[in-house]
Short mmCIF file of C-alpha atoms and ligand atoms in Angstrom, two decimals:
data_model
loop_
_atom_site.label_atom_id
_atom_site.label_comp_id
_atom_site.label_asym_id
_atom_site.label_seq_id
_atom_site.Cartn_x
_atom_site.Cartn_y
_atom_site.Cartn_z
CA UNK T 200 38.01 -131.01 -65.64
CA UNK T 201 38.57 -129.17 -62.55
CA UNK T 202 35.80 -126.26 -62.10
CA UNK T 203 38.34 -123.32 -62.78
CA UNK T 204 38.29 -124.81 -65.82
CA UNK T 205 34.75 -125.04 -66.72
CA UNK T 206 34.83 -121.40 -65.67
CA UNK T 207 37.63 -120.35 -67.43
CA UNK T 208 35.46 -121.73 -71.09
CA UNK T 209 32.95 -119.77 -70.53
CA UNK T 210 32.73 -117.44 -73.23
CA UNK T 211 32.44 -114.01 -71.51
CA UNK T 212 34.54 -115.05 -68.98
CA UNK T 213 37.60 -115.87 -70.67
CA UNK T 214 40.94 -114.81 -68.89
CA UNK T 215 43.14 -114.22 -71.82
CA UNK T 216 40.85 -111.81 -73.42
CA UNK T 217 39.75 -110.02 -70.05
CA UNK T 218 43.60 -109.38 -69.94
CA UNK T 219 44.16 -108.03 -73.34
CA UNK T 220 40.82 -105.86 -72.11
CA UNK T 221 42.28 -104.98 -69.35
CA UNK T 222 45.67 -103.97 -70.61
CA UNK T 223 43.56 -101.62 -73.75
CA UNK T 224 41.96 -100.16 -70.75
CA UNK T 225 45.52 -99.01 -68.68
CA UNK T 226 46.59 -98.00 -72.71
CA UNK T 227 43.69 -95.89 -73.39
CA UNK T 228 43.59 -94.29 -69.50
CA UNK T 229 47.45 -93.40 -70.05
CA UNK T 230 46.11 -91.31 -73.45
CA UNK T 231 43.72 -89.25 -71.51
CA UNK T 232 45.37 -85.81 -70.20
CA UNK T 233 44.28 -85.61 -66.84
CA UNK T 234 43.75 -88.20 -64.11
CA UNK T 235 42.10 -89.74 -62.43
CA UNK T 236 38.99 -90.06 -64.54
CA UNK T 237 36.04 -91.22 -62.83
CA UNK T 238 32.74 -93.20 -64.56
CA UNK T 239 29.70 -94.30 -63.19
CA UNK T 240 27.81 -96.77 -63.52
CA UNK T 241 23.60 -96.94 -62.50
CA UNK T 242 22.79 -100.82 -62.03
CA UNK T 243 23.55 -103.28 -58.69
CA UNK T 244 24.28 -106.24 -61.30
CA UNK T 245 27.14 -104.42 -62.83
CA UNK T 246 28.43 -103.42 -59.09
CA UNK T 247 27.66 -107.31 -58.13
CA UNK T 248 29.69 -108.36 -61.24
CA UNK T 249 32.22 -105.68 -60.48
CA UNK T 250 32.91 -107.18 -56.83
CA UNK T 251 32.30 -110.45 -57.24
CA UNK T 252 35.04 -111.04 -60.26
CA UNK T 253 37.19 -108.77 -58.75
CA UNK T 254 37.10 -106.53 -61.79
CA UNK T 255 38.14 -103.13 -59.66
CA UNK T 256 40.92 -104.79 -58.41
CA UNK T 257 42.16 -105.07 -62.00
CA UNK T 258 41.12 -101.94 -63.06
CA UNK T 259 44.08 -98.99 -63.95
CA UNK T 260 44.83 -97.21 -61.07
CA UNK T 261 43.70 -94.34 -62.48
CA UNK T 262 40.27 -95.49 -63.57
CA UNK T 263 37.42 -94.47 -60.71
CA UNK T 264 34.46 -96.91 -61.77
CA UNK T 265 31.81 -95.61 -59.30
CA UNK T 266 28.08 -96.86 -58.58
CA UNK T 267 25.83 -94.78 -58.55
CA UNK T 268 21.77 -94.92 -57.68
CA UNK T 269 21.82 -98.16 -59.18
CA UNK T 270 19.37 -100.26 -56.47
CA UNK T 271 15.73 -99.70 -56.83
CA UNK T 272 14.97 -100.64 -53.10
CA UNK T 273 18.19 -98.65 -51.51
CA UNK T 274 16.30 -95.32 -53.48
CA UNK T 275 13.04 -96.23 -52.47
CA UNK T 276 12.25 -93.24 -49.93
CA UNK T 277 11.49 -93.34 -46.71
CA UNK T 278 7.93 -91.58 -47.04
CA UNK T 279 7.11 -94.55 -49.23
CA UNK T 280 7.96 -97.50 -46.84
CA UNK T 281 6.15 -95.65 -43.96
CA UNK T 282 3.29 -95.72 -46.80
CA UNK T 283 3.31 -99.79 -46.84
CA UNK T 284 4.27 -99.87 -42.97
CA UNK T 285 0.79 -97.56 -42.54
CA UNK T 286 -1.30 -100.33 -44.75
CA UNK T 287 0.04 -102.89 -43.68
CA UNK T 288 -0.76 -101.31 -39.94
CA UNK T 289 -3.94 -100.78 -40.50
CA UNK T 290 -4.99 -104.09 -41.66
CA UNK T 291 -4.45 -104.48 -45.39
CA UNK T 292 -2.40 -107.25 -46.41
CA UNK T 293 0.92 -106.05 -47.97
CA UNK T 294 2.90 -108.39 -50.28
CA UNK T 295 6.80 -106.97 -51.67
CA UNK T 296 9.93 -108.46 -52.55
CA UNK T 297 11.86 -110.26 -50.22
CA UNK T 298 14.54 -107.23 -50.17
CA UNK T 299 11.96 -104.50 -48.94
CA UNK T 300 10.93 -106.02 -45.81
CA UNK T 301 14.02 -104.87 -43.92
CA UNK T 302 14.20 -101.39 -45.56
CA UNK T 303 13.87 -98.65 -42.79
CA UNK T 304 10.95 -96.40 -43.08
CA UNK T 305 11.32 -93.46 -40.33
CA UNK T 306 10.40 -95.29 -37.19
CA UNK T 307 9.55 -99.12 -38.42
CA UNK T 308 10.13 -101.33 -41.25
CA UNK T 309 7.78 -103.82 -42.90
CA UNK T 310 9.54 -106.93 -40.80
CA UNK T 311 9.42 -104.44 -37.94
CA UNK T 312 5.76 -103.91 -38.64
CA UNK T 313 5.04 -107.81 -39.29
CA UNK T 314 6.76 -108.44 -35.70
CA UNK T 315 3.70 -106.65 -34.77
CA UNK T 316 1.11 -108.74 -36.25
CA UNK T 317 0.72 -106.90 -39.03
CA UNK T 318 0.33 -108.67 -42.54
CA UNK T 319 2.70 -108.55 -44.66
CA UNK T 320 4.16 -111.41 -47.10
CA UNK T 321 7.18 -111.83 -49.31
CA UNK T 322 6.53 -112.70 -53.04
CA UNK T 323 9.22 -113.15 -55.88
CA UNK T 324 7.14 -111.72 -57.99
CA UNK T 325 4.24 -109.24 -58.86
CA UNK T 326 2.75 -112.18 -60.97
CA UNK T 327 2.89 -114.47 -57.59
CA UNK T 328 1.31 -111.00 -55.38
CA UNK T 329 -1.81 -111.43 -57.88
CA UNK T 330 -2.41 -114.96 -58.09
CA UNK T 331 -2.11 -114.88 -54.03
CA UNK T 332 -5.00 -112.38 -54.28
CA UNK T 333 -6.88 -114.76 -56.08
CA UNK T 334 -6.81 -116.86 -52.88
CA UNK T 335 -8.15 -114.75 -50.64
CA UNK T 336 -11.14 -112.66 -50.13
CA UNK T 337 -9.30 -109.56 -48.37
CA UNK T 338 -7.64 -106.76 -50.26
CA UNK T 339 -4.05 -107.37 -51.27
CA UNK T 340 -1.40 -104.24 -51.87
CA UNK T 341 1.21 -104.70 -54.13
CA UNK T 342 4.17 -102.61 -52.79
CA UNK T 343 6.03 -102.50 -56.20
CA UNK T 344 9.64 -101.41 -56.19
CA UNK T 345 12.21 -101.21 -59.19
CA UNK T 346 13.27 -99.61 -61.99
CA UNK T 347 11.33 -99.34 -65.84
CA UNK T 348 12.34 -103.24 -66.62
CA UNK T 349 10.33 -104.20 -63.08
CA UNK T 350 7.77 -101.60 -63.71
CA UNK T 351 7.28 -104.20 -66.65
CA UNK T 352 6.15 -107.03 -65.24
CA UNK T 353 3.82 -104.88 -63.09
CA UNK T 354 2.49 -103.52 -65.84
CA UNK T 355 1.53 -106.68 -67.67
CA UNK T 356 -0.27 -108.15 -64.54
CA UNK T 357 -2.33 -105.29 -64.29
CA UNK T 358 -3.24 -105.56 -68.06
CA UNK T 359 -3.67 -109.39 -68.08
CA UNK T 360 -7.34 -108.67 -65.84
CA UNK T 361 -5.90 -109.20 -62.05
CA UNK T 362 -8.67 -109.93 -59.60
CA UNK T 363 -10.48 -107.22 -58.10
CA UNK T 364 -9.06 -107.60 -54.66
CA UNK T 365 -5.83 -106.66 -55.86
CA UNK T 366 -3.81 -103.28 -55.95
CA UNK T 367 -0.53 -101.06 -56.57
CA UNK T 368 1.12 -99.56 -54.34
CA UNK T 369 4.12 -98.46 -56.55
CA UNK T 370 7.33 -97.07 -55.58
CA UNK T 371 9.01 -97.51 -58.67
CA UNK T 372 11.58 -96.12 -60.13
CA UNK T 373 12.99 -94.16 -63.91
CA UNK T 374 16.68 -94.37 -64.67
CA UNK T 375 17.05 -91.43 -67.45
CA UNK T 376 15.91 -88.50 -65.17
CA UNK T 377 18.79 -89.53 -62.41
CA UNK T 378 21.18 -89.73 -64.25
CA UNK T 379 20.65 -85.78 -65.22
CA UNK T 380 20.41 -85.30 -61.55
CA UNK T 381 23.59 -86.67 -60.55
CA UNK T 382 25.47 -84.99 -63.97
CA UNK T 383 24.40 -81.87 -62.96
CA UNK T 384 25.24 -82.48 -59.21
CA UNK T 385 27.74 -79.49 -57.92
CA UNK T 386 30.94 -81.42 -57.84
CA UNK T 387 30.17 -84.38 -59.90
CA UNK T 388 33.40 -85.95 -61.18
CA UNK T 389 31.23 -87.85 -63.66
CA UNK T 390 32.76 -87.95 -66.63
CA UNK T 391 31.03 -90.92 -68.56
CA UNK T 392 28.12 -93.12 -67.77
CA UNK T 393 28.00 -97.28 -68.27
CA UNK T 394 24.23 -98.01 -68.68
CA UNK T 395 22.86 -101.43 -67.75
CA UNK T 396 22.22 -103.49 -70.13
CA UNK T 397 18.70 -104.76 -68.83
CA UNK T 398 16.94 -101.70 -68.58
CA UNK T 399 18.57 -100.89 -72.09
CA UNK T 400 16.60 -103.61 -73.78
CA UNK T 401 13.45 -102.68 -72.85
CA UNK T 402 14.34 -98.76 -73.35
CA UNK T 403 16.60 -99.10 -76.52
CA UNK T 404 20.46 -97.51 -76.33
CA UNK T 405 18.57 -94.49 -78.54
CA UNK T 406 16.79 -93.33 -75.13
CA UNK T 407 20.61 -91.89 -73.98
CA UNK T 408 20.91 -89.45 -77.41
CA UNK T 409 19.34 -87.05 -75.61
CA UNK T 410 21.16 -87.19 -72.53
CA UNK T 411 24.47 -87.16 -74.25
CA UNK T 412 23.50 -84.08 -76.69
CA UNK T 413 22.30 -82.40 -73.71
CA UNK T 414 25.49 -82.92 -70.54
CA UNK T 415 28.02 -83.90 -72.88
CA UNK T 416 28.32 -86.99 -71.35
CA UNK T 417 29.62 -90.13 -73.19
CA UNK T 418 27.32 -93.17 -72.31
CA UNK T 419 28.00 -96.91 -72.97
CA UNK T 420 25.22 -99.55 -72.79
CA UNK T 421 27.01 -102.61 -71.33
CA UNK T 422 26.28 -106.60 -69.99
CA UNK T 423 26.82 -108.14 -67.15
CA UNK T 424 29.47 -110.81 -67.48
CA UNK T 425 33.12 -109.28 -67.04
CA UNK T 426 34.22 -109.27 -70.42
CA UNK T 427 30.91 -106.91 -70.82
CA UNK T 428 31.62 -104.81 -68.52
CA UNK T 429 35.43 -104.34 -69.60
CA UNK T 430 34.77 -104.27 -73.21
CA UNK T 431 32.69 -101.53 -72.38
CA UNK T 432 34.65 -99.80 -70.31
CA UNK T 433 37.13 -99.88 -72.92
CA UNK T 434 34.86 -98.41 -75.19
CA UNK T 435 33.75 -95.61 -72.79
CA UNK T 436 37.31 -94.68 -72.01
CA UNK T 437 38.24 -94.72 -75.75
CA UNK T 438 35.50 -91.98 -77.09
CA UNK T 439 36.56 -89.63 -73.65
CA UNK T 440 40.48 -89.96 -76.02
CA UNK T 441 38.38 -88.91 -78.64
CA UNK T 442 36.41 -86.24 -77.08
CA UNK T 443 39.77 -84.83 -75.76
CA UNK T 444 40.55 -84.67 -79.97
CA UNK T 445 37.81 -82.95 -80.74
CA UNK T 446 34.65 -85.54 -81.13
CA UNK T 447 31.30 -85.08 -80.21
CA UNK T 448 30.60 -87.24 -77.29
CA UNK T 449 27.97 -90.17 -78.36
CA UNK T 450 26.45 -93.18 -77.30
CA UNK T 451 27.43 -96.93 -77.98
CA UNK T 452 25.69 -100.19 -77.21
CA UNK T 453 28.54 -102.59 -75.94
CA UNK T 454 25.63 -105.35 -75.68
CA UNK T 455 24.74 -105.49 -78.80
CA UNK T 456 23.71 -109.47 -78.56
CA UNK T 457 20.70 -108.55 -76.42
CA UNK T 458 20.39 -104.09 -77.00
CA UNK T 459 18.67 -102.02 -80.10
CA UNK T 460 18.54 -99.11 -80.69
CA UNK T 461 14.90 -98.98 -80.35
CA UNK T 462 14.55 -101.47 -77.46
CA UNK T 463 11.50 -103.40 -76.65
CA UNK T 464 8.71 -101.60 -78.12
CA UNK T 465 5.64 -104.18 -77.35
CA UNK T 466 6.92 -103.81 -73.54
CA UNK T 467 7.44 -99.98 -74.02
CA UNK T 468 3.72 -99.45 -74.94
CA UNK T 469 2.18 -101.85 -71.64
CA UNK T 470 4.79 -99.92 -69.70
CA UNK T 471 3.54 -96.66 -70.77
CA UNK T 472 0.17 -97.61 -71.43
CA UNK T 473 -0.27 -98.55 -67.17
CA UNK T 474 2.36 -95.64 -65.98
CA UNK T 475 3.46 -92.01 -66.23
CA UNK T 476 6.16 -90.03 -64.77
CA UNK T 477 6.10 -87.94 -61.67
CA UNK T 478 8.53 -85.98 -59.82
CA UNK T 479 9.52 -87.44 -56.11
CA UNK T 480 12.12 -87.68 -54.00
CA UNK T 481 14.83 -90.84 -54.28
CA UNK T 482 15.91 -91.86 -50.84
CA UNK T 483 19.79 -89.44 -49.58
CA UNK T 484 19.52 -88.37 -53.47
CA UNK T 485 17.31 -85.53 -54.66
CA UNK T 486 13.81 -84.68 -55.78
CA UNK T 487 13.89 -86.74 -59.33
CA UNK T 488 12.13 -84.60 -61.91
CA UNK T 489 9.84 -87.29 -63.60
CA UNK T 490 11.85 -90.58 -61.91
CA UNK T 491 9.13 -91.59 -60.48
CA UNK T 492 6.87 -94.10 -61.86
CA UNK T 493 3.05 -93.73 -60.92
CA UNK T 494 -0.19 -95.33 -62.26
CA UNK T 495 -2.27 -93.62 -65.28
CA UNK T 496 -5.49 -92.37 -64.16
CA UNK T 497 -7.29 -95.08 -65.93
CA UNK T 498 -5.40 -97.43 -63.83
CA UNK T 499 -6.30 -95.74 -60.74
CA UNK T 500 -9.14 -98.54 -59.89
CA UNK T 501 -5.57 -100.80 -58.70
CA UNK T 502 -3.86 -97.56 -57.59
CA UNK T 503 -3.66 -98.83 -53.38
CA UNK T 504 -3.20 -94.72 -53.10
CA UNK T 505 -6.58 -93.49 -54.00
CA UNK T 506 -7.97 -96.96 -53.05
CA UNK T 507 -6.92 -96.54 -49.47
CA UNK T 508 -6.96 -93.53 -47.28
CA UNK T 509 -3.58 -93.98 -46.34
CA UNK T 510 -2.11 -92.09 -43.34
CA UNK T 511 1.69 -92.85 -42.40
CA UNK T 512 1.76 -89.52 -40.10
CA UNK T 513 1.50 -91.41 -36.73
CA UNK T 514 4.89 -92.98 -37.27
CA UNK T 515 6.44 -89.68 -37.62
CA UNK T 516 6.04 -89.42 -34.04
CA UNK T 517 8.71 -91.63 -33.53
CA UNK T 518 12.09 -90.29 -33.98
CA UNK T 519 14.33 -92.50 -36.31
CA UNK T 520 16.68 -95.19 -34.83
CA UNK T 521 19.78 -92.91 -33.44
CA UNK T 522 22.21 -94.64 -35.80
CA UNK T 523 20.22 -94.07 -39.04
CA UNK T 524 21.48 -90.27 -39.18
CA UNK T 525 25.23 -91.29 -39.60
CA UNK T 526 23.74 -93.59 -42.74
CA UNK T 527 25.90 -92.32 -45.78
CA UNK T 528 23.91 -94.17 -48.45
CA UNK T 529 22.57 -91.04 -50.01
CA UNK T 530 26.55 -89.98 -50.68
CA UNK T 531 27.27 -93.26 -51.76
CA UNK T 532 24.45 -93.84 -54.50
CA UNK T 533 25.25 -89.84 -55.78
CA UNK T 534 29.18 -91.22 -56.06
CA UNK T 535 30.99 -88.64 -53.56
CA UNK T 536 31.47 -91.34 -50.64
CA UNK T 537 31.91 -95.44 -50.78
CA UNK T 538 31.10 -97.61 -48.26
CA UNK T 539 34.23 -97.95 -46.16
CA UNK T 540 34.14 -93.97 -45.90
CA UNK T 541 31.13 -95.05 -43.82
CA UNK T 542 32.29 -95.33 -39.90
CA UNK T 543 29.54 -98.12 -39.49
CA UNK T 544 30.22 -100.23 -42.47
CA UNK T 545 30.72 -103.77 -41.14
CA UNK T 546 30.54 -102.67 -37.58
CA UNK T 547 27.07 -101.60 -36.54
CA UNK T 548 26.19 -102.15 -39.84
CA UNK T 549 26.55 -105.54 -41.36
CA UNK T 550 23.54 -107.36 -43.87
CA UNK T 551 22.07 -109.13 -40.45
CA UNK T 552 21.92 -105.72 -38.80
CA UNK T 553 21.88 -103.12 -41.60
CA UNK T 554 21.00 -99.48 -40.46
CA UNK T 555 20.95 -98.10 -44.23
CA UNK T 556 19.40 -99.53 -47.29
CA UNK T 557 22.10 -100.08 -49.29
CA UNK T 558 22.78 -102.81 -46.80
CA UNK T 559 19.98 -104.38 -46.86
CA UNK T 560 19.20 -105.25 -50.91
CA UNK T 561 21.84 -107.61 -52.71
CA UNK T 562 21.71 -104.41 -54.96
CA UNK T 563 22.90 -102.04 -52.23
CA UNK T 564 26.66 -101.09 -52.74
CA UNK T 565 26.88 -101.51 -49.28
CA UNK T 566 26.00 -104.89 -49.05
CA UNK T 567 27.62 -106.02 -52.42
CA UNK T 568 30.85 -104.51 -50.71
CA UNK T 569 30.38 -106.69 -47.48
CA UNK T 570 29.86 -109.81 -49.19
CA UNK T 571 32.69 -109.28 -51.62
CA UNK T 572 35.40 -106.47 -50.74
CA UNK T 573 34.98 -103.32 -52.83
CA UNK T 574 38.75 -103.15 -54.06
CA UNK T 575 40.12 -106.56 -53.33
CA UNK T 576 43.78 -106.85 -53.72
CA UNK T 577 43.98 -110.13 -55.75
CA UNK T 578 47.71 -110.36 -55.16
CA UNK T 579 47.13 -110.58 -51.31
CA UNK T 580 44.28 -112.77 -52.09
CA UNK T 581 46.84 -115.05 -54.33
CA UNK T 582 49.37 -115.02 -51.53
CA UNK T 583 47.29 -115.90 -48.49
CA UNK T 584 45.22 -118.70 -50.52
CA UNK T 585 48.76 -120.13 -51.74
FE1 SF4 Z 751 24.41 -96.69 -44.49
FE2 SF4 Z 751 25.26 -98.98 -43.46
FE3 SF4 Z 751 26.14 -98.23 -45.81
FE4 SF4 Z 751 26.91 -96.95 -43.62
S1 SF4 Z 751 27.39 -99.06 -44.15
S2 SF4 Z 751 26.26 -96.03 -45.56
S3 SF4 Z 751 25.05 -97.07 -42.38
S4 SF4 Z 751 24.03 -98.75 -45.29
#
């Protein structure tokens, strides 16, 4: 069996039912009376899954699919690496993910900073950052990144007695309140949201009710594999036909194999047990009404924020890298630019050399677009590989 094969089994991958997706989806487009209509989408999986099947290339011509602020480390602001680039500076040994360490802060990154002798270490996870503090007698920082299904994990390691040594710095991240942002963003061609499936098992599909009854919006939870992601856009596209006829916008889990209603509830309590919302900035976006994610007071012991008197203000004597300022990435993650409306994309900026941060993670849209084309044409693909 040749691999195409093998592929072709798989049961979310199937061609002959992504086509008869595919051709509901041009159907159900055709019904609406306007076009283009333009959906977005909040998760670097779905954009990865998007570019790496090929799925926009497929998609009717008058469908806009559209990422929006969908990478936890491209929205991670800048104020919050020159945080970890200060620690890390000063002394304190700073452990992140892999995709942080090249994320610009205003004058240095943490690679930039680690070029310098400072210490800083990659960990795949914030269960790996605490077991390294364990093997040291220094204090460690966590610099925690991603969105509530991350926020998770981090949670659970601080509950699960970590060693004393150890700490938070956290930078992450709260879907809901973004996605209100960028609906009520002057010029938003938003017209329905696909939610990621991930964070939607932890949350529940019920968390978007509220959204919905409040913008109007339609939102469908949807996986990862393509027939996910075009069942769901069928779905999506179908209830905007309906809203045109007079039905209330709602929400619908497309995932239904792995999404409630209610979500996870055991990880819901740790995760609001350890964090609350705060308000804060999300990197080219906006000031995020509660989509930040910050430690409860009786956390604050492992909060590396009232632990340490951080001071990031001598790197703000250094102006930013000259190229940084033609950086679209903010644009891109609110949906009113894509990467190749970026004059750098691929050119000064590639993944080896990125400038923004939506190069830099394999969640960027930036990156994802590099590795993969944004809106491949398959035919030309066809005809050059044949
Ligand atoms: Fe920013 Fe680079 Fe993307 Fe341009 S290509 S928007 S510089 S990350």
């Amino acid at each position: 069996m040749r691999p195409s094969d093998a592929l072709s089994q798989l049961k979310f991958r199937d061609p002959a039912q992504a086509a008869a997706l595919r051709e509901a989806l041009e159907q159900l487009v055709g019904q609406l009376d306007h076009a283009p209509v333009s959906v977005m989408h909040v998760c670097g999986s779905h954009e990865q899954a998007i570019a790496k099947f090929g799925l926009r290339a497929a998609f009717p011509r008058d469908l806009d699919v559209i990422m929006g602020p969908g990478c936890p480390v491209c929205v991670t602001d800048v104020p919050e690496v020159d945080e970890a680039v200060a620690l890390a500076r000063s002394g304190v040994r700073v452990a992140t993910y892999g995709d942080m360490l090249r994320v610009p802060g205003t004058s240095q990154s943490l690679a930039e900073a680690r070029a310098d002798g400072a210490p800083v270490e990659v960990v795949y996870s914030v269960v790996q950052a605490a077991e390294l503090a364990r093997t040291v007698d220094e204090e460690l920082v966590f610099f925690a990144s991603g969105f509530e299904t991350t926020a998770v994990a981090t949670a659970a390691v601080l509950l699960a007695d970590p060693p004393d040594n150890f700490s938070i710095l956290s930078a992450h991240k709260y879907i809901p309140p973004v996605m209100e942002i960028v609906a009520e963003m002057p010029g938003s061609r938003i017209e329905g949201f696909l939610a990621a499936g991930h964070a939607a098992t932890i949350t529940g599909w019920g968390i978007f009710e509220e959204f919905v009854a409040q913008h109007g919006i339609p939102v469908v939870v949807a996986g990862f594999e393509p027939l996910d992601i075009l069942a769901g856009l069928v779905r999506l596209i179908e209830i905007l036909v309906e809203v045109e006829h007079g039905a209330a916008p709602r929400v619908e889990n497309a995932f239904p194999r792995c999404v409630t209603r209610e979500g996870n509830q055991a990880a819901q309590e740790r995760l609001w047990r350890v964090f609350k919302t705060t308000g804060g900035r999300w990197r080219g976006i906006a000031h995020v009404p509660n989509g930040n994610l910050r430690l409860r007071d009786a956390y604050a012991r492992f909060d590396a924020r009232k632990r340490f008197d951080i001071d990031p203000s001598p790197l703000w004597r250094h102006a930013p890298p000259k190229l940084v300022s033609q950086c679209q990435c903010g644009d891109i993650m609110a949906g009113i630019a894509s990467p190749t409306d970026c004059q750098l994309f691929g050119h000064e900026c590639t993944p080896q050399n990125p400038v923004g941060a939506c190069m830099v993670s394999s969640e960027g849209t930036c990156k994802i677009w590099h590795q993969y084309g944004g809106h491949p044409d398959l035919n030309q693909i066809g005809r050059r590989a044949s």
